[in-house]
Amino acid sequence: MTASSHPGTTAGRTANSVAPQRLTVLGATGSIGESTLDLVGRNPERFDVVALSACRNAPRLAELAIRHRAKTAVIGDAEQYGVLCDLLSGTGIRAGCGPQALIEAAEEPADCVMASIVGAAGLAPTFAAARQGRRVALANKECLVSAGDVFLSEIERAGAELIPVDSEHSAAFQALAGSDRKALERIVLTASGGPFRTWDLDRLSRAAPEEALRHPNWSMGRKISIDSATMMNKGLEIIEAFHLFPVTAAQLDIVVHPQSVVHCLVFYTDGSVLAQLGPPDMRSPISYALSWPDRMATPVARLDLVKLATLTFEAPDEARFPALRVAREALARGGSAPCVLNAANEVAVEAFLDKRIGFLDIAAKVAATIEAADVRGMIKSLRSLDDVLAADGESRKLAQSLLQPHIANG
Ligand code: NAD
Ligand code: MG
């Protein structure tokens, strides 16, 4: 069951139930994971924490697992397993490590799984949660980008619920509630424009990772912060929205809104526009994904529109931020093209963070990888998670190989 179908019941907690929601958080040590657990810590009676996972930070994972009385804690990196076991010894919390343990954690009986592992690493565990028919609170946008149709059919088949966490999609989900779908005309996602909104091309060509990581409004993980600077994040979000909501690509637009107060606007055929507003704090959309169809109180700052006084909007500039166009073209190409886009982007972002390529090379390398994949006949339809993982792996190799000449030339 997808967010767009607005079911009347929920898999676990119902509107009047008092039973705590059994919650697993995949990617517990990340920006979304920590925000989720912040809400859990403020409402301990609402939640029963089942499993928590992290990639490498065993001390933080153990601390969170102990504080929230998790049953299981899983670390992705096998080298950190010993540290995790030592820290959890005597607590009764089960420790696990590696990709299979992550999948098993996602499968443990729970009402809701917060899917907040970054990147394609989140695919298999998120699929595992979906197959159990859980509520999947989806932060990992790469899942919809790389595996859109395959993922949605797993959700459908298992009778799972898919609730978006990404702020713009949570906003659209809220602005679509109870509406006549036939009257839906357009969905406009807002973009902050990132730290380089006003920079010219020459300056962008010299932008350093530290500058790109300094987002003006949101505090987020490193990968999505770079995606915000290139605006690839909005490209990924267009693809995400395409899968989540009953619209065509042509009905999805982006508008740059530097204050990040309006998160999404839904246009209807009668000329009405429903927008969702809120401060740029992910605890708001996270809380909605956890508590839907109810709302839960959060400590996020309340909007003061008089103090804000002015909200501004501008058209995105695809000449300076070509990633938007590259992502739209991948969506139009269809098949595995968005999967290639995502894999190549992950490789390019890592290379930029390692100072192996420049800022403007990110979108260029992604576009070049998609072209090269097309020439090699690698763009094909994807039918299963295995197909998706194979396409992802192949695309990473291709993207890496396209980075080589750049490195050789200095
Ligand atoms: P982050 O980098 O802060 O955290 C990522 C989490 O995933 C960490 O717990 C990390 O340990 C874990 N992880 C990373 N690689 C892993 C691997 N190979 N195996 C197992 N675990 C791994 O990222 P984030 O900003 O919290 O973003 C998480 C996801 O949510 C991303 O897909 C992002 O696009 C999406 N998202 C984030 C925000 C935000 O405000 N941070 C907003 C919208 C969507
Ligand atoms: Mg977003």
GROMACS .gro file of C-alpha atoms and ligand atoms in nm:
model
  455
    1MET     CA    1   0.000   0.000   0.000
    2THR     CA    2   0.165   0.324  -0.100
    3ALA     CA    3   0.135   0.666   0.052
    4SER     CA    4  -0.061   0.782  -0.249
    5SER     CA    5  -0.349   0.547  -0.176
    6HIS     CA    6  -0.415   0.680   0.176
    7PRO     CA    7  -0.544   0.366   0.342
    8GLY     CA    8  -0.784   0.403   0.629
    9THR     CA    9  -0.612   0.168   0.870
   10THR     CA   10  -0.256   0.119   0.984
   11ALA     CA   11  -0.049  -0.197   1.015
   12GLY     CA   12   0.030  -0.156   1.382
   13ARG     CA   13  -0.083   0.127   1.601
   14THR     CA   14  -0.437   0.242   1.522
   15ALA     CA   15  -0.580   0.581   1.600
   16ASN     CA   16  -0.705   0.484   1.945
   17SER     CA   17  -0.466   0.207   2.038
   18VAL     CA   18  -0.248   0.246   2.341
   19ALA     CA   19  -0.002  -0.031   2.257
   20PRO     CA   20   0.342   0.111   2.190
   21GLN     CA   21   0.459   0.107   1.830
   22ARG     CA   22   0.734  -0.151   1.777
   23LEU     CA   23   0.997   0.045   1.588
   24THR     CA   24   1.319  -0.052   1.410
   25VAL     CA   25   1.557   0.220   1.297
   26LEU     CA   26   1.797   0.128   1.016
   27GLY     CA   27   2.073   0.389   1.004
   28ALA     CA   28   2.018   0.488   1.368
   29THR     CA   29   2.342   0.687   1.397
   30GLY     CA   30   2.272   0.911   1.098
   31SER     CA   31   2.100   1.245   1.083
   32ILE     CA   32   1.752   1.095   1.024
   33GLY     CA   33   1.814   0.806   1.265
   34GLU     CA   34   1.923   1.038   1.547
   35SER     CA   35   1.624   1.268   1.486
   36THR     CA   36   1.392   0.966   1.496
   37LEU     CA   37   1.541   0.848   1.825
   38ASP     CA   38   1.520   1.199   1.965
   39LEU     CA   39   1.142   1.176   1.917
   40VAL     CA   40   1.141   0.826   2.066
   41GLY     CA   41   1.331   0.951   2.372
   42ARG     CA   42   1.073   1.226   2.424
   43ASN     CA   43   0.781   0.982   2.394
   44PRO     CA   44   0.907   0.657   2.550
   45GLU     CA   45   0.553   0.532   2.618
   46ARG     CA   46   0.469   0.546   2.246
   47PHE     CA   47   0.754   0.327   2.123
   48ASP     CA   48   0.912  -0.011   2.178
   49VAL     CA   49   1.250  -0.011   2.005
   50VAL     CA   50   1.317  -0.342   1.832
   51ALA     CA   51   1.640  -0.313   1.631
   52LEU     CA   52   1.891  -0.037   1.561
   53SER     CA   53   2.167  -0.040   1.300
   54ALA     CA   54   2.474   0.160   1.201
   55CYS     CA   55   2.758   0.127   0.955
   56ARG     CA   56   3.076   0.178   1.163
   57ASN     CA   57   3.009   0.382   1.475
   58ALA     CA   58   2.982   0.100   1.731
   59PRO     CA   59   3.013   0.321   2.043
   60ARG     CA   60   2.727   0.543   1.936
   61LEU     CA   61   2.515   0.248   1.826
   62ALA     CA   62   2.569   0.075   2.162
   63GLU     CA   63   2.484   0.397   2.348
   64LEU     CA   64   2.158   0.438   2.153
   65ALA     CA   65   2.066   0.070   2.190
   66ILE     CA   66   2.116   0.085   2.567
   67ARG     CA   67   1.936   0.417   2.609
   68HIS     CA   68   1.633   0.304   2.408
   69ARG     CA   69   1.635  -0.056   2.537
   70ALA     CA   70   1.661  -0.206   2.189
   71LYS     CA   71   1.648  -0.582   2.154
   72THR     CA   72   1.903  -0.597   1.872
   73ALA     CA   73   2.191  -0.378   1.750
   74VAL     CA   74   2.355  -0.447   1.416
   75ILE     CA   75   2.676  -0.297   1.283
   76GLY     CA   76   2.743  -0.310   0.908
   77ASP     CA   77   3.122  -0.319   0.933
   78ALA     CA   78   3.245  -0.659   1.058
   79GLU     CA   79   3.562  -0.500   1.201
   80GLN     CA   80   3.353  -0.311   1.456
   81TYR     CA   81   3.163  -0.619   1.573
   82GLY     CA   82   3.402  -0.696   1.858
   83VAL     CA   83   3.371  -0.340   1.991
   84LEU     CA   84   2.992  -0.361   1.973
   85CYS     CA   85   2.985  -0.699   2.153
   86ASP     CA   86   3.211  -0.565   2.432
   87LEU     CA   87   2.997  -0.257   2.479
   88LEU     CA   88   2.674  -0.459   2.487
   89SER     CA   89   2.797  -0.744   2.703
   90GLY     CA   90   2.571  -0.798   3.003
   91THR     CA   91   2.295  -0.574   2.866
   92GLY     CA   92   2.089  -0.855   2.710
   93ILE     CA   93   2.093  -0.669   2.377
   94ARG     CA   94   2.171  -0.900   2.086
   95ALA     CA   95   2.459  -0.786   1.865
   96GLY     CA   96   2.487  -0.864   1.495
   97CYS     CA   97   2.708  -0.762   1.204
   98GLY     CA   98   2.720  -0.762   0.827
   99PRO     CA   99   2.467  -0.732   0.544
  100GLN     CA  100   2.272  -1.048   0.633
  101ALA     CA  101   2.230  -0.937   0.996
  102LEU     CA  102   2.100  -0.602   0.868
  103ILE     CA  103   1.836  -0.784   0.666
  104GLU     CA  104   1.742  -1.000   0.964
  105ALA     CA  105   1.712  -0.688   1.182
  106ALA     CA  106   1.473  -0.540   0.925
  107GLU     CA  107   1.269  -0.861   0.942
  108GLU     CA  108   1.230  -0.872   1.320
  109PRO     CA  109   0.865  -0.832   1.423
  110ALA     CA  110   0.792  -0.459   1.426
  111ASP     CA  111   0.508  -0.225   1.334
  112CYS     CA  112   0.728   0.031   1.162
  113VAL     CA  113   1.076   0.035   1.013
  114MET     CA  114   1.248   0.369   0.967
  115ALA     CA  115   1.455   0.315   0.653
  116SER     CA  116   1.730   0.571   0.699
  117ILE     CA  117   2.045   0.403   0.574
  118VAL     CA  118   2.202   0.630   0.315
  119GLY     CA  119   2.246   0.516  -0.044
  120ALA     CA  120   2.213   0.184  -0.222
  121ALA     CA  121   2.335   0.009   0.096
  122GLY     CA  122   1.980   0.064   0.223
  123LEU     CA  123   1.815  -0.129  -0.061
  124ALA     CA  124   1.825  -0.489   0.066
  125PRO     CA  125   1.724  -0.413   0.430
  126THR     CA  126   1.443  -0.180   0.316
  127PHE     CA  127   1.315  -0.446   0.078
  128ALA     CA  128   1.329  -0.696   0.365
  129ALA     CA  129   1.114  -0.464   0.580
  130ALA     CA  130   0.867  -0.418   0.295
  131ARG     CA  131   0.837  -0.793   0.241
  132GLN     CA  132   0.731  -0.836   0.602
  133GLY     CA  133   0.431  -0.611   0.535
  134ARG     CA  134   0.555  -0.346   0.776
  135ARG     CA  135   0.498   0.023   0.772
  136VAL     CA  136   0.807   0.151   0.595
  137ALA     CA  137   0.889   0.509   0.690
  138LEU     CA  138   1.105   0.582   0.389
  139ALA     CA  139   1.391   0.828   0.422
  140ASN     CA  140   1.623   0.634   0.190
  141LYS     CA  141   1.523   0.803  -0.136
  142GLU     CA  142   1.772   0.592  -0.331
  143CYS     CA  143   1.533   0.297  -0.288
  144LEU     CA  144   1.265   0.461  -0.500
  145VAL     CA  145   1.517   0.609  -0.743
  146SER     CA  146   1.709   0.288  -0.812
  147ALA     CA  147   1.433   0.036  -0.768
  148GLY     CA  148   1.108   0.236  -0.803
  149ASP     CA  149   0.869  -0.008  -0.972
  150VAL     CA  150   1.031  -0.319  -0.822
  151PHE     CA  151   1.013  -0.171  -0.472
  152LEU     CA  152   0.652  -0.058  -0.513
  153SER     CA  153   0.543  -0.401  -0.630
  154GLU     CA  154   0.705  -0.557  -0.322
  155ILE     CA  155   0.517  -0.308  -0.104
  156GLU     CA  156   0.194  -0.390  -0.283
  157ARG     CA  157   0.245  -0.765  -0.273
  158ALA     CA  158   0.320  -0.768   0.100
  159GLY     CA  159   0.041  -0.523   0.188
  160ALA     CA  160   0.302  -0.296   0.347
  161GLU     CA  161   0.254   0.077   0.401
  162LEU     CA  162   0.493   0.323   0.246
  163ILE     CA  163   0.503   0.661   0.419
  164PRO     CA  164   0.748   0.920   0.288
  165VAL     CA  165   0.990   1.089   0.527
  166ASP     CA  166   1.162   1.321   0.280
  167SER     CA  167   1.021   1.660   0.377
  168GLU     CA  168   0.887   1.756   0.033
  169HIS     CA  169   0.717   1.420  -0.012
  170SER     CA  170   0.577   1.422   0.339
  171ALA     CA  171   0.444   1.767   0.253
  172ALA     CA  172   0.282   1.642  -0.068
  173PHE     CA  173   0.139   1.342   0.117
  174GLN     CA  174  -0.018   1.584   0.365
  175ALA     CA  175  -0.144   1.828   0.099
  176LEU     CA  176  -0.300   1.538  -0.095
  177ALA     CA  177  -0.487   1.397   0.204
  178GLY     CA  178  -0.856   1.354   0.137
  179SER     CA  179  -0.834   1.515  -0.205
  180ASP     CA  180  -0.997   1.420  -0.531
  181ARG     CA  181  -0.709   1.258  -0.723
  182LYS     CA  182  -0.874   1.335  -1.058
  183ALA     CA  183  -0.847   1.703  -0.974
  184LEU     CA  184  -0.471   1.687  -0.909
  185GLU     CA  185  -0.293   1.904  -1.163
  186ARG     CA  186   0.068   1.956  -1.058
  187ILE     CA  187   0.304   1.898  -0.767
  188VAL     CA  188   0.577   2.153  -0.706
  189LEU     CA  189   0.864   2.053  -0.480
  190THR     CA  190   1.062   2.333  -0.326
  191ALA     CA  191   1.442   2.347  -0.318
  192SER     CA  192   1.650   2.563  -0.087
  193GLY     CA  193   1.902   2.611  -0.369
  194GLY     CA  194   2.177   2.490  -0.135
  195PRO     CA  195   2.492   2.676  -0.029
  196PHE     CA  196   2.583   2.771  -0.389
  197ARG     CA  197   2.249   2.915  -0.499
  198THR     CA  198   2.402   3.249  -0.597
  199TRP     CA  199   2.747   3.129  -0.710
  200ASP     CA  200   2.855   3.171  -1.074
  201LEU     CA  201   3.001   2.885  -1.280
  202ASP     CA  202   3.359   2.998  -1.233
  203ARG     CA  203   3.326   2.998  -0.855
  204LEU     CA  204   3.136   2.667  -0.865
  205SER     CA  205   3.425   2.506  -1.054
  206ARG     CA  206   3.649   2.579  -0.754
  207ALA     CA  207   3.398   2.488  -0.479
  208ALA     CA  208   3.550   2.276  -0.201
  209PRO     CA  209   3.381   1.989  -0.015
  210GLU     CA  210   3.381   2.188   0.314
  211GLU     CA  211   3.188   2.468   0.140
  212ALA     CA  212   2.945   2.227  -0.024
  213LEU     CA  213   2.875   2.059   0.310
  214ARG     CA  214   2.769   2.390   0.468
  215HIS     CA  215   2.395   2.383   0.399
  216PRO     CA  216   2.223   2.713   0.480
  217ASN     CA  217   1.903   2.566   0.635
  218TRP     CA  218   1.917   2.191   0.695
  219SER     CA  219   2.154   1.982   0.901
  220MET     CA  220   2.193   1.651   0.715
  221GLY     CA  221   2.433   1.366   0.635
  222ARG     CA  222   2.730   1.430   0.407
  223LYS     CA  223   2.598   1.261   0.093
  224ILE     CA  224   2.262   1.439   0.084
  225SER     CA  225   2.435   1.769   0.171
  226ILE     CA  226   2.648   1.740  -0.145
  227ASP     CA  227   2.337   1.638  -0.342
  228SER     CA  228   2.169   1.955  -0.217
  229ALA     CA  229   2.464   2.165  -0.333
  230THR     CA  230   2.455   2.014  -0.685
  231MET     CA  231   2.073   2.002  -0.676
  232MET     CA  232   2.094   1.633  -0.767
  233ASN     CA  233   1.888   1.595  -0.451
  234LYS     CA  234   1.595   1.763  -0.628
  235GLY     CA  235   1.650   1.543  -0.931
  236LEU     CA  236   1.632   1.236  -0.708
  237GLU     CA  237   1.323   1.383  -0.541
  238ILE     CA  238   1.146   1.428  -0.877
  239ILE     CA  239   1.200   1.056  -0.941
  240GLU     CA  240   1.088   0.976  -0.586
  241ALA     CA  241   0.768   1.182  -0.628
  242PHE     CA  242   0.702   1.024  -0.967
  243HIS     CA  243   0.683   0.683  -0.797
  244LEU     CA  244   0.497   0.796  -0.487
  245PHE     CA  245   0.220   1.006  -0.635
  246PRO     CA  246  -0.025   0.964  -0.926
  247VAL     CA  247   0.143   1.215  -1.158
  248THR     CA  248   0.350   1.212  -1.476
  249ALA     CA  249   0.702   1.358  -1.487
  250ALA     CA  250   0.558   1.660  -1.671
  251GLN     CA  251   0.332   1.732  -1.372
  252LEU     CA  252   0.630   1.760  -1.137
  253ASP     CA  253   0.812   2.090  -1.099
  254ILE     CA  254   1.080   2.245  -0.884
  255VAL     CA  255   1.083   2.596  -0.746
  256VAL     CA  256   1.376   2.740  -0.551
  257HIS     CA  257   1.266   2.876  -0.215
  258PRO     CA  258   1.570   2.978  -0.010
  259GLN     CA  259   1.388   2.999   0.326
  260SER     CA  260   1.284   2.626   0.323
  261VAL     CA  261   0.953   2.702   0.492
  262VAL     CA  262   0.711   2.590   0.220
  263HIS     CA  263   0.804   2.229   0.143
  264CYS     CA  264   0.566   2.143  -0.138
  265LEU     CA  265   0.270   2.289  -0.327
  266VAL     CA  266  -0.009   2.079  -0.473
  267PHE     CA  267  -0.207   2.243  -0.752
  268TYR     CA  268  -0.565   2.137  -0.823
  269THR     CA  269  -0.775   2.187  -1.135
  270ASP     CA  270  -1.002   2.439  -0.958
  271GLY     CA  271  -0.705   2.675  -0.918
  272SER     CA  272  -0.655   2.594  -0.550
  273VAL     CA  273  -0.307   2.530  -0.422
  274LEU     CA  274  -0.249   2.338  -0.099
  275ALA     CA  275   0.094   2.387   0.052
  276GLN     CA  276   0.256   2.244   0.362
  277LEU     CA  277   0.472   2.476   0.570
  278GLY     CA  278   0.700   2.411   0.862
  279PRO     CA  279   1.042   2.496   0.999
  280PRO     CA  280   1.333   2.312   0.835
  281ASP     CA  281   1.349   2.038   1.098
  282MET     CA  282   1.319   1.674   0.989
  283ARG     CA  283   1.156   1.577   1.317
  284SER     CA  284   0.830   1.712   1.175
  285PRO     CA  285   0.806   1.481   0.869
  286ILE     CA  286   0.961   1.194   1.068
  287SER     CA  287   0.692   1.228   1.335
  288TYR     CA  288   0.422   1.224   1.069
  289ALA     CA  289   0.556   0.904   0.913
  290LEU     CA  290   0.560   0.740   1.256
  291SER     CA  291   0.222   0.859   1.378
  292TRP     CA  292   0.012   0.883   1.059
  293PRO     CA  293  -0.289   0.901   1.041
  294ASP     CA  294  -0.253   1.079   1.377
  295ARG     CA  295  -0.007   1.352   1.461
  296MET     CA  296   0.226   1.357   1.756
  297ALA     CA  297   0.357   1.662   1.937
  298THR     CA  298   0.716   1.757   1.853
  299PRO     CA  299   0.949   2.022   1.995
  300VAL     CA  300   1.025   2.176   1.654
  301ALA     CA  301   1.034   2.556   1.651
  302ARG     CA  302   0.699   2.709   1.561
  303LEU     CA  303   0.682   2.924   1.249
  304ASP     CA  304   0.665   3.296   1.310
  305LEU     CA  305   0.544   3.432   0.978
  306VAL     CA  306   0.558   3.794   1.091
  307LYS     CA  307   0.922   3.753   1.189
  308LEU     CA  308   0.995   3.572   0.864
  309ALA     CA  309   0.807   3.850   0.679
  310THR     CA  310   0.919   3.746   0.331
  311LEU     CA  311   0.911   3.415   0.149
  312THR     CA  312   1.077   3.418  -0.192
  313PHE     CA  313   1.061   3.186  -0.490
  314GLU     CA  314   1.272   3.163  -0.805
  315ALA     CA  315   1.314   2.931  -1.103
  316PRO     CA  316   1.596   2.674  -1.082
  317ASP     CA  317   1.896   2.745  -1.306
  318GLU     CA  318   1.982   2.428  -1.498
  319ALA     CA  319   2.287   2.589  -1.657
  320ARG     CA  320   2.460   2.614  -1.318
  321PHE     CA  321   2.288   2.307  -1.171
  322PRO     CA  322   2.271   2.058  -1.462
  323ALA     CA  323   2.209   1.762  -1.225
  324LEU     CA  324   1.839   1.847  -1.236
  325ARG     CA  325   1.826   1.796  -1.612
  326VAL     CA  326   2.042   1.482  -1.594
  327ALA     CA  327   1.801   1.328  -1.342
  328ARG     CA  328   1.494   1.420  -1.547
  329GLU     CA  329   1.651   1.268  -1.857
  330ALA     CA  330   1.724   0.946  -1.665
  331LEU     CA  331   1.361   0.928  -1.556
  332ALA     CA  332   1.247   0.982  -1.917
  333ARG     CA  333   1.488   0.714  -2.042
  334GLY     CA  334   1.333   0.472  -1.795
  335GLY     CA  335   1.438   0.114  -1.716
  336SER     CA  336   1.760   0.102  -1.519
  337ALA     CA  337   1.864   0.459  -1.615
  338PRO     CA  338   1.764   0.608  -1.274
  339CYS     CA  339   1.955   0.323  -1.105
  340VAL     CA  340   2.265   0.409  -1.311
  341LEU     CA  341   2.210   0.776  -1.220
  342ASN     CA  342   2.200   0.698  -0.850
  343ALA     CA  343   2.502   0.465  -0.852
  344ALA     CA  344   2.711   0.705  -1.060
  345ASN     CA  345   2.611   0.992  -0.834
  346GLU     CA  346   2.717   0.803  -0.521
  347VAL     CA  347   3.056   0.730  -0.680
  348ALA     CA  348   3.099   1.089  -0.800
  349VAL     CA  349   2.998   1.241  -0.465
  350GLU     CA  350   3.251   1.021  -0.286
  351ALA     CA  351   3.520   1.124  -0.537
  352PHE     CA  352   3.435   1.491  -0.478
  353LEU     CA  353   3.446   1.449  -0.100
  354ASP     CA  354   3.789   1.284  -0.143
  355LYS     CA  355   3.895   1.582  -0.359
  356ARG     CA  356   3.954   1.354  -0.659
  357ILE     CA  357   3.715   1.551  -0.882
  358GLY     CA  358   3.578   1.906  -0.884
  359PHE     CA  359   3.227   2.015  -0.795
  360LEU     CA  360   3.109   2.061  -1.155
  361ASP     CA  361   3.249   1.720  -1.247
  362ILE     CA  362   2.984   1.548  -1.032
  363ALA     CA  363   2.690   1.604  -1.269
  364ALA     CA  364   2.917   1.569  -1.573
  365LYS     CA  365   3.043   1.228  -1.457
  366VAL     CA  366   2.690   1.110  -1.383
  367ALA     CA  367   2.571   1.216  -1.730
  368ALA     CA  368   2.875   1.052  -1.891
  369THR     CA  369   2.810   0.727  -1.703
  370ILE     CA  370   2.449   0.715  -1.822
  371GLU     CA  371   2.559   0.778  -2.181
  372ALA     CA  372   2.829   0.510  -2.159
  373ALA     CA  373   2.582   0.266  -2.002
  374ASP     CA  374   2.341   0.331  -2.290
  375VAL     CA  375   2.611   0.274  -2.553
  376ARG     CA  376   2.707  -0.055  -2.383
  377GLY     CA  377   2.342  -0.172  -2.380
  378MET     CA  378   2.334  -0.160  -2.000
  379ILE     CA  379   2.002   0.028  -1.974
  380LYS     CA  380   1.742  -0.242  -1.936
  381SER     CA  381   1.425  -0.312  -1.746
  382LEU     CA  382   1.458  -0.421  -1.384
  383ARG     CA  383   1.235  -0.698  -1.250
  384SER     CA  384   1.377  -0.792  -0.912
  385LEU     CA  385   1.599  -0.669  -0.631
  386ASP     CA  386   1.877  -0.889  -0.775
  387ASP     CA  387   1.843  -0.708  -1.109
  388VAL     CA  388   1.863  -0.375  -0.925
  389LEU     CA  389   2.171  -0.476  -0.722
  390ALA     CA  390   2.342  -0.609  -1.036
  391ALA     CA  391   2.268  -0.288  -1.229
  392ASP     CA  392   2.387  -0.082  -0.932
  393GLY     CA  393   2.716  -0.276  -0.908
  394GLU     CA  394   2.783  -0.260  -1.285
  395SER     CA  395   2.709   0.112  -1.290
  396ARG     CA  396   2.947   0.180  -1.001
  397LYS     CA  397   3.226   0.001  -1.187
  398LEU     CA  398   3.152   0.199  -1.502
  399ALA     CA  399   3.141   0.528  -1.310
  400GLN     CA  400   3.473   0.444  -1.137
  401SER     CA  401   3.633   0.367  -1.471
  402LEU     CA  402   3.518   0.703  -1.607
  403LEU     CA  403   3.683   0.878  -1.312
  404GLN     CA  404   4.023   0.730  -1.398
  405PRO     CA  405   4.122   0.960  -1.690
  406HIS     CA  406   4.045   1.263  -1.476
  407ILE     CA  407   4.274   1.136  -1.201
  408ALA     CA  408   4.547   1.050  -1.454
  409ASN     CA  409   4.529   1.403  -1.596
  410GLY     CA  410   4.548   1.550  -1.247
  411NAD     P1  411   2.369   0.996   0.735
  411NAD     O1  412   2.493   0.982   0.653
  411NAD     O2  413   2.366   1.099   0.840
  411NAD     O3  414   2.335   0.855   0.803
  411NAD     C1  415   2.333   0.736   0.731
  411NAD     C2  416   2.311   0.617   0.821
  411NAD     O4  417   2.327   0.500   0.740
  411NAD     C3  418   2.412   0.604   0.935
  411NAD     O5  419   2.350   0.547   1.048
  411NAD     C4  420   2.516   0.508   0.879
  411NAD     O6  421   2.584   0.438   0.982
  411NAD     C5  422   2.428   0.416   0.796
  411NAD     N1  423   2.502   0.354   0.685
  411NAD     C6  424   2.576   0.418   0.590
  411NAD     N2  425   2.631   0.330   0.505
  411NAD     C7  426   2.593   0.207   0.547
  411NAD     C8  427   2.622   0.076   0.502
  411NAD     N3  428   2.702   0.052   0.397
  411NAD     N4  429   2.567  -0.028   0.570
  411NAD     C9  430   2.487  -0.006   0.678
  411NAD     N5  431   2.459   0.118   0.725
  411NAD    C10  432   2.510   0.223   0.660
  411NAD     O7  433   2.250   1.015   0.630
  411NAD     P2  434   2.111   1.091   0.652
  411NAD     O8  435   2.129   1.235   0.620
  411NAD     O9  436   2.052   1.054   0.782
  411NAD    O10  437   2.025   1.031   0.533
  411NAD    C11  438   1.971   0.901   0.538
  411NAD    C12  439   1.880   0.882   0.417
  411NAD    O11  440   1.770   0.972   0.431
  411NAD    C13  441   1.945   0.915   0.284
  411NAD    O12  442   1.898   0.827   0.188
  411NAD    C14  443   1.898   1.056   0.253
  411NAD    O13  444   1.889   1.083   0.116
  411NAD    C15  445   1.761   1.056   0.317
  411NAD     N6  446   1.714   1.187   0.361
  411NAD    C16  447   1.782   1.254   0.456
  411NAD    C17  448   1.737   1.380   0.496
  411NAD    C18  449   1.807   1.457   0.604
  411NAD    O14  450   1.761   1.564   0.640
  411NAD     N7  451   1.918   1.410   0.658
  411NAD    C19  452   1.622   1.434   0.437
  411NAD    C20  453   1.554   1.361   0.340
  411NAD    C21  454   1.600   1.236   0.303
  412MG      MG  455   1.403   1.655   0.066
   0.00000   0.00000   0.00000
